[in-house]
Amino acid sequence: MADHASFDSPDDRIHAWYWLETGDDPQRAAEVIAGEQSSGTFTAVPGETPALKERSGARVEGLEILGVADQPSLPGGMAGARYKHCRLHLSWPLANLGPSLPNLMATVAGNLFELRQVSGLRLLELRLPPAFAEHCPGPAFGIEGTRRLSGVHGRPLIGTIIKPSVGLSPQETAATVRLLVDGGIDFIKDDELQADGPHCPFDERARAVMAVVHDAAQRTGRQAMVAFNITGDLDEMRRRHDLVQALGGTCVMVTLNAIGLAGLLALRKHAQLPIHAHRAGWGYLSRSPALGWDYAPWHLFWRLAGADHLHVNGLANKFSESDASVAEAARAVLRPVFAAQPMAAMPVFSSGQTGLQAAPTYAAVGSTDLIHAAGGGILGHPGGIPAGVAAMRQAWDAAIAGIPIGQHAQAHPELRAALGVW
Amino acid sequence: MADHASFDSPDDRIHAWYWLETGDDPQRAAEVIAGEQSSGTFTAVPGETPALKERSGARVEGLEILGVADQPSLPGGMAGARYKHCRLHLSWPLANLGPSLPNLMATVAGNLFELRQVSGLRLLELRLPPAFAEHCPGPAFGIEGTRRLSGVHGRPLIGTIIKPSVGLSPQETAATVRLLVDGGIDFIKDDELQADGPHCPFDERARAVMAVVHDAAQRTGRQAMVAFNITGDLDEMRRRHDLVQALGGTCVMVTLNAIGLAGLLALRKHAQLPIHAHRAGWGYLSRSPALGWDYAPWHLFWRLAGADHLHVNGLANKFSESDASVAEAARAVLRPVFAAQPMAAMPVFSSGQTGLQAAPTYAAVGSTDLIHAAGGGILGHPGGIPAGVAAMRQAWDAAIAGIPIGQHAQAHPELRAALGVW
């Protein structure tokens, strides 16, 4: 199911795969889920004729029993002697809802999680008919636009996050940015907690930071991309976007779960800059293996809605996510949405990253079309930020060339020094 | 913690309470969470001075150990000999973010769920400083406006949902609505799966339904409130809202998790009609007791953003939620947001409801300011829909008067007949 080359539907229907746990008969549970999410309800209703059901009902396309457990994963479900673990494949006629992302979300991730037939349910994968390619904007910049605006080609963008997350004044923020751009960084982002508070008003911060960025660009000939966090209500986001654009900035950032699909779609309609998409809150959607969302179907909504960069955590990260999960998420971001319309976006790796993750990241995703954000991995370099940035690049040079990092370090003093602290 | 009379902050800070499970030392885990969600990061960063931390750091206000477990609830966390269950109380300076709902969400429900220090984390409660009252719109209609537009006073609105959920044509939908309005129903809503598909285009459906509603209103002198599902991108929602308004309709509906906070805030700015808020997807946010959201803090975001009606499931429902959880959710909706600015909204009870739930619902919430939606409880009445609606009202009359339902039924034939089938 996950070995397809894109998220294209095999026909003109919407397809979704779930991990399902049920104390009920699995086939009956599958039919209840299909009914609840389409023409049916708990009990037969007068108007649900066989013709209507044939036309509008969700279809159980497949149901594979994977195993059983003695205890339910989640409370509140129907009691059973055993709890069957299944892979459930459902499909819907596109005509039920049309190619609308918000209504798609209500359909494939709506009431079904609350059903008593369910003691575990997780959305694993989505495949969509081509009408979504025609009706959804997708990223306006994606990989190519990001490379063009940042001037970085043939290797990942080396990035970092402004820290402390909150509490710096606009001038203090700009001073931090000065150190980073003087050090040759490609990409800088606000922390997702940095908003528009009275101690660090957005406009003042943007002006101070962009002055520093332009100053460095004049000296170096290349402008670092700064993702300003414009998360807010739609008017605020549009106004802040316009200010960043007027100041010559090249990226804006939003927290997806905080603004929602209608928010991103409206911003995408307005935006003239790449949209850097933060996934804060992803943990409550995914941390229980028996509930919620896998990253592949979740990210697909936001990519179709216009996210250019999507956070995927990082290998050997400081959070709770496994490397396998991170790698799978990044590969999902790099997979074409549709073969005929790839809607390419860039995965963003962060959290406890250093050059040591360059080779395994490259091996896991097979691409350099990514942003690799490191904090201590750059700032902690004994030679300072310029040496830290150089060491990250050298680590990627080695990874791309297939040279062991220790061997590459012999001829590259910044990398050699970095290996002592990474 | 849950016995306060409103969601007012006790001071000028943002307060949040969590259920936390950790394999780490609880105090250390609490500090890591507070740091991650404010000025800090995993490791100390140069700029995080004591003064900055004092000014911008989140504060651990309380940490109460509730118990221990041998196994972690969620995978990926730090291993411990035992897993401590705690009630954690954090607070933030309002100045970190300002009174912005999207940024509030990123702050109180952001990265923290992914921390390795966490093997369980659930947001239990929020209390907010008064600046949110000034900056958030809240419901434009709420209880009073809903009663005014529906002409229902002193008792709940008796409602129902158009079924089959999807698959009816506009004319078939209108025919169903005709039966319901002729039967004296107060409130009708689209199913959340009903969108704007080619078999039932929104405009055609709205026109057909409103013709029927107006026709009945001319005869009865009272217009049923119909919540049309306008869920979509912002332009679609605004256009559909305007059509409903132009047709003389009195309510629009959206699926909150599908449109997001920026979507609801923008719709609220535009809307001239009450906004009926569906919670489809609530299961993936709440079904694991060790993860995600309690209803009280979750609903608060949407109510502050302008939801007039909020779904709370129903007592003895067909889903997996307990009665205690439903009752708590409904009481949260009826609790003032701020003592000085209550932002009153109406809870919506549904799922397997009949008149049998009238008395327990009244006992649980102590109010008639609610919408009680029943499907089979009305449609299944042997005397038809008018008798079904009458029986629901009689059940509420009995509940409000404190008369046992069986006793009340003796003098009310519709209720008597209903008791045979409910």
JSON list of N, CA and C in Angstrom, two decimals, chain B residues 87-125:
[
{"chain": "B", "resi": 87, "resn": "ARG", "atom": "N", "xyz": [-0.69, 15.98, 37.93]},
{"chain": "B", "resi": 87, "resn": "ARG", "atom": "CA", "xyz": [-1.44, 17.13, 37.44]},
{"chain": "B", "resi": 87, "resn": "ARG", "atom": "C", "xyz": [-0.47, 18.30, 37.43]},
{"chain": "B", "resi": 88, "resn": "LEU", "atom": "N", "xyz": [-0.24, 18.82, 36.24]},
{"chain": "B", "resi": 88, "resn": "LEU", "atom": "CA", "xyz": [0.75, 19.88, 36.04]},
{"chain": "B", "resi": 88, "resn": "LEU", "atom": "C", "xyz": [0.02, 21.18, 35.71]},
{"chain": "B", "resi": 89, "resn": "HIS", "atom": "N", "xyz": [0.43, 22.23, 36.40]},
{"chain": "B", "resi": 89, "resn": "HIS", "atom": "CA", "xyz": [-0.16, 23.55, 36.17]},
{"chain": "B", "resi": 89, "resn": "HIS", "atom": "C", "xyz": [0.95, 24.48, 35.70]},
{"chain": "B", "resi": 90, "resn": "LEU", "atom": "N", "xyz": [0.82, 24.99, 34.49]},
{"chain": "B", "resi": 90, "resn": "LEU", "atom": "CA", "xyz": [1.78, 25.92, 33.92]},
{"chain": "B", "resi": 90, "resn": "LEU", "atom": "C", "xyz": [1.13, 27.28, 33.70]},
{"chain": "B", "resi": 91, "resn": "SER", "atom": "N", "xyz": [1.95, 28.30, 33.68]},
{"chain": "B", "resi": 91, "resn": "SER", "atom": "CA", "xyz": [1.44, 29.62, 33.28]},
{"chain": "B", "resi": 91, "resn": "SER", "atom": "C", "xyz": [2.45, 30.33, 32.40]},
{"chain": "B", "resi": 92, "resn": "TRP", "atom": "N", "xyz": [1.94, 31.21, 31.56]},
{"chain": "B", "resi": 92, "resn": "TRP", "atom": "CA", "xyz": [2.75, 31.99, 30.62]},
{"chain": "B", "resi": 92, "resn": "TRP", "atom": "C", "xyz": [2.43, 33.47, 30.76]},
{"chain": "B", "resi": 93, "resn": "PRO", "atom": "N", "xyz": [3.41, 34.33, 30.55]},
{"chain": "B", "resi": 93, "resn": "PRO", "atom": "CA", "xyz": [3.09, 35.75, 30.46]},
{"chain": "B", "resi": 93, "resn": "PRO", "atom": "C", "xyz": [2.31, 36.01, 29.16]},
{"chain": "B", "resi": 94, "resn": "LEU", "atom": "N", "xyz": [1.24, 36.75, 29.26]},
{"chain": "B", "resi": 94, "resn": "LEU", "atom": "CA", "xyz": [0.47, 37.09, 28.06]},
{"chain": "B", "resi": 94, "resn": "LEU", "atom": "C", "xyz": [1.36, 37.76, 27.01]},
{"chain": "B", "resi": 95, "resn": "ALA", "atom": "N", "xyz": [2.36, 38.49, 27.48]},
{"chain": "B", "resi": 95, "resn": "ALA", "atom": "CA", "xyz": [3.21, 39.25, 26.56]},
{"chain": "B", "resi": 95, "resn": "ALA", "atom": "C", "xyz": [4.01, 38.36, 25.62]},
{"chain": "B", "resi": 96, "resn": "ASN", "atom": "N", "xyz": [4.17, 37.07, 25.94]},
{"chain": "B", "resi": 96, "resn": "ASN", "atom": "CA", "xyz": [4.90, 36.21, 25.00]},
{"chain": "B", "resi": 96, "resn": "ASN", "atom": "C", "xyz": [4.24, 36.16, 23.63]},
{"chain": "B", "resi": 97, "resn": "LEU", "atom": "N", "xyz": [2.94, 36.25, 23.60]},
{"chain": "B", "resi": 97, "resn": "LEU", "atom": "CA", "xyz": [2.22, 36.03, 22.33]},
{"chain": "B", "resi": 97, "resn": "LEU", "atom": "C", "xyz": [1.11, 37.03, 22.08]},
{"chain": "B", "resi": 98, "resn": "GLY", "atom": "N", "xyz": [0.65, 37.71, 23.11]},
{"chain": "B", "resi": 98, "resn": "GLY", "atom": "CA", "xyz": [-0.52, 38.57, 22.93]},
{"chain": "B", "resi": 98, "resn": "GLY", "atom": "C", "xyz": [-1.79, 37.72, 22.87]},
{"chain": "B", "resi": 99, "resn": "PRO", "atom": "N", "xyz": [-2.96, 38.36, 22.86]},
{"chain": "B", "resi": 99, "resn": "PRO", "atom": "CA", "xyz": [-4.22, 37.61, 22.93]},
{"chain": "B", "resi": 99, "resn": "PRO", "atom": "C", "xyz": [-4.63, 37.05, 21.57]},
{"chain": "B", "resi": 100, "resn": "SER", "atom": "N", "xyz": [-3.80, 36.19, 21.01]},
{"chain": "B", "resi": 100, "resn": "SER", "atom": "CA", "xyz": [-4.03, 35.61, 19.69]},
{"chain": "B", "resi": 100, "resn": "SER", "atom": "C", "xyz": [-4.38, 34.14, 19.84]},
{"chain": "B", "resi": 101, "resn": "LEU", "atom": "N", "xyz": [-5.56, 33.75, 19.36]},
{"chain": "B", "resi": 101, "resn": "LEU", "atom": "CA", "xyz": [-5.97, 32.35, 19.52]},
{"chain": "B", "resi": 101, "resn": "LEU", "atom": "C", "xyz": [-5.06, 31.37, 18.78]},
{"chain": "B", "resi": 102, "resn": "PRO", "atom": "N", "xyz": [-4.69, 31.60, 17.51]},
{"chain": "B", "resi": 102, "resn": "PRO", "atom": "CA", "xyz": [-3.78, 30.64, 16.88]},
{"chain": "B", "resi": 102, "resn": "PRO", "atom": "C", "xyz": [-2.45, 30.51, 17.62]},
{"chain": "B", "resi": 103, "resn": "ASN", "atom": "N", "xyz": [-1.90, 31.63, 18.08]},
{"chain": "B", "resi": 103, "resn": "ASN", "atom": "CA", "xyz": [-0.63, 31.52, 18.79]},
{"chain": "B", "resi": 103, "resn": "ASN", "atom": "C", "xyz": [-0.81, 30.93, 20.19]},
{"chain": "B", "resi": 104, "resn": "LEU", "atom": "N", "xyz": [-1.98, 31.13, 20.77]},
{"chain": "B", "resi": 104, "resn": "LEU", "atom": "CA", "xyz": [-2.28, 30.45, 22.04]},
{"chain": "B", "resi": 104, "resn": "LEU", "atom": "C", "xyz": [-2.27, 28.93, 21.84]},
{"chain": "B", "resi": 105, "resn": "MET", "atom": "N", "xyz": [-2.85, 28.50, 20.72]},
{"chain": "B", "resi": 105, "resn": "MET", "atom": "CA", "xyz": [-2.88, 27.06, 20.47]},
{"chain": "B", "resi": 105, "resn": "MET", "atom": "C", "xyz": [-1.47, 26.50, 20.30]},
{"chain": "B", "resi": 106, "resn": "ALA", "atom": "N", "xyz": [-0.63, 27.21, 19.55]},
{"chain": "B", "resi": 106, "resn": "ALA", "atom": "CA", "xyz": [0.75, 26.74, 19.36]},
{"chain": "B", "resi": 106, "resn": "ALA", "atom": "C", "xyz": [1.52, 26.72, 20.68]},
{"chain": "B", "resi": 107, "resn": "THR", "atom": "N", "xyz": [1.11, 27.56, 21.62]},
{"chain": "B", "resi": 107, "resn": "THR", "atom": "CA", "xyz": [1.81, 27.65, 22.90]},
{"chain": "B", "resi": 107, "resn": "THR", "atom": "C", "xyz": [1.36, 26.56, 23.88]},
{"chain": "B", "resi": 108, "resn": "VAL", "atom": "N", "xyz": [0.07, 26.41, 24.07]},
{"chain": "B", "resi": 108, "resn": "VAL", "atom": "CA", "xyz": [-0.41, 25.45, 25.08]},
{"chain": "B", "resi": 108, "resn": "VAL", "atom": "C", "xyz": [-0.57, 24.04, 24.51]},
{"chain": "B", "resi": 109, "resn": "ALA", "atom": "N", "xyz": [-0.60, 23.92, 23.19]},
{"chain": "B", "resi": 109, "resn": "ALA", "atom": "CA", "xyz": [-0.79, 22.59, 22.58]},
{"chain": "B", "resi": 109, "resn": "ALA", "atom": "C", "xyz": [0.13, 22.43, 21.37]},
{"chain": "B", "resi": 110, "resn": "GLY", "atom": "N", "xyz": [1.41, 22.73, 21.58]},
{"chain": "B", "resi": 110, "resn": "GLY", "atom": "CA", "xyz": [2.37, 22.66, 20.47]},
{"chain": "B", "resi": 110, "resn": "GLY", "atom": "C", "xyz": [3.30, 21.46, 20.60]},
{"chain": "B", "resi": 111, "resn": "ASN", "atom": "N", "xyz": [4.59, 21.73, 20.54]},
{"chain": "B", "resi": 111, "resn": "ASN", "atom": "CA", "xyz": [5.58, 20.65, 20.53]},
{"chain": "B", "resi": 111, "resn": "ASN", "atom": "C", "xyz": [5.57, 19.76, 21.77]},
{"chain": "B", "resi": 112, "resn": "LEU", "atom": "N", "xyz": [5.01, 20.26, 22.87]},
{"chain": "B", "resi": 112, "resn": "LEU", "atom": "CA", "xyz": [5.17, 19.55, 24.14]},
{"chain": "B", "resi": 112, "resn": "LEU", "atom": "C", "xyz": [4.73, 18.09, 24.11]},
{"chain": "B", "resi": 113, "resn": "PHE", "atom": "N", "xyz": [3.73, 17.77, 23.27]},
{"chain": "B", "resi": 113, "resn": "PHE", "atom": "CA", "xyz": [3.25, 16.38, 23.22]},
{"chain": "B", "resi": 113, "resn": "PHE", "atom": "C", "xyz": [4.30, 15.42, 22.66]},
{"chain": "B", "resi": 114, "resn": "GLU", "atom": "N", "xyz": [5.30, 15.96, 21.98]},
{"chain": "B", "resi": 114, "resn": "GLU", "atom": "CA", "xyz": [6.32, 15.10, 21.36]},
{"chain": "B", "resi": 114, "resn": "GLU", "atom": "C", "xyz": [7.54, 14.89, 22.25]},
{"chain": "B", "resi": 115, "resn": "LEU", "atom": "N", "xyz": [7.59, 15.55, 23.38]},
{"chain": "B", "resi": 115, "resn": "LEU", "atom": "CA", "xyz": [8.79, 15.47, 24.23]},
{"chain": "B", "resi": 115, "resn": "LEU", "atom": "C", "xyz": [9.04, 14.05, 24.74]},
{"chain": "B", "resi": 116, "resn": "ARG", "atom": "N", "xyz": [10.30, 13.70, 24.85]},
{"chain": "B", "resi": 116, "resn": "ARG", "atom": "CA", "xyz": [10.66, 12.38, 25.37]},
{"chain": "B", "resi": 116, "resn": "ARG", "atom": "C", "xyz": [10.35, 12.27, 26.87]},
{"chain": "B", "resi": 117, "resn": "GLN", "atom": "N", "xyz": [10.29, 13.40, 27.54]},
{"chain": "B", "resi": 117, "resn": "GLN", "atom": "CA", "xyz": [9.96, 13.40, 28.97]},
{"chain": "B", "resi": 117, "resn": "GLN", "atom": "C", "xyz": [8.50, 13.00, 29.19]},
{"chain": "B", "resi": 118, "resn": "VAL", "atom": "N", "xyz": [7.74, 12.92, 28.12]},
{"chain": "B", "resi": 118, "resn": "VAL", "atom": "CA", "xyz": [6.31, 12.69, 28.19]},
{"chain": "B", "resi": 118, "resn": "VAL", "atom": "C", "xyz": [5.98, 11.29, 27.69]},
{"chain": "B", "resi": 119, "resn": "SER", "atom": "N", "xyz": [5.31, 10.49, 28.50]},
{"chain": "B", "resi": 119, "resn": "SER", "atom": "CA", "xyz": [4.72, 9.25, 27.99]},
{"chain": "B", "resi": 119, "resn": "SER", "atom": "C", "xyz": [3.19, 9.33, 28.08]},
{"chain": "B", "resi": 120, "resn": "GLY", "atom": "N", "xyz": [2.68, 10.49, 28.38]},
{"chain": "B", "resi": 120, "resn": "GLY", "atom": "CA", "xyz": [1.25, 10.78, 28.41]},
{"chain": "B", "resi": 120, "resn": "GLY", "atom": "C", "xyz": [1.09, 12.26, 28.69]},
{"chain": "B", "resi": 121, "resn": "LEU", "atom": "N", "xyz": [0.23, 12.94, 27.93]},
{"chain": "B", "resi": 121, "resn": "LEU", "atom": "CA", "xyz": [0.01, 14.36, 28.16]},
{"chain": "B", "resi": 121, "resn": "LEU", "atom": "C", "xyz": [-1.34, 14.75, 27.59]},
{"chain": "B", "resi": 122, "resn": "ARG", "atom": "N", "xyz": [-2.13, 15.39, 28.45]},
{"chain": "B", "resi": 122, "resn": "ARG", "atom": "CA", "xyz": [-3.48, 15.77, 28.02]},
{"chain": "B", "resi": 122, "resn": "ARG", "atom": "C", "xyz": [-3.80, 17.12, 28.61]},
{"chain": "B", "resi": 123, "resn": "LEU", "atom": "N", "xyz": [-4.27, 18.01, 27.77]},
{"chain": "B", "resi": 123, "resn": "LEU", "atom": "CA", "xyz": [-4.64, 19.37, 28.21]},
{"chain": "B", "resi": 123, "resn": "LEU", "atom": "C", "xyz": [-6.02, 19.31, 28.85]},
{"chain": "B", "resi": 124, "resn": "LEU", "atom": "N", "xyz": [-6.08, 19.67, 30.13]},
{"chain": "B", "resi": 124, "resn": "LEU", "atom": "CA", "xyz": [-7.32, 19.53, 30.90]},
{"chain": "B", "resi": 124, "resn": "LEU", "atom": "C", "xyz": [-8.13, 20.82, 30.98]},
{"chain": "B", "resi": 125, "resn": "GLU", "atom": "N", "xyz": [-7.43, 21.92, 31.08]},
{"chain": "B", "resi": 125, "resn": "GLU", "atom": "CA", "xyz": [-8.17, 23.17, 31.36]},
{"chain": "B", "resi": 125, "resn": "GLU", "atom": "C", "xyz": [-7.30, 24.36, 31.00]}
]
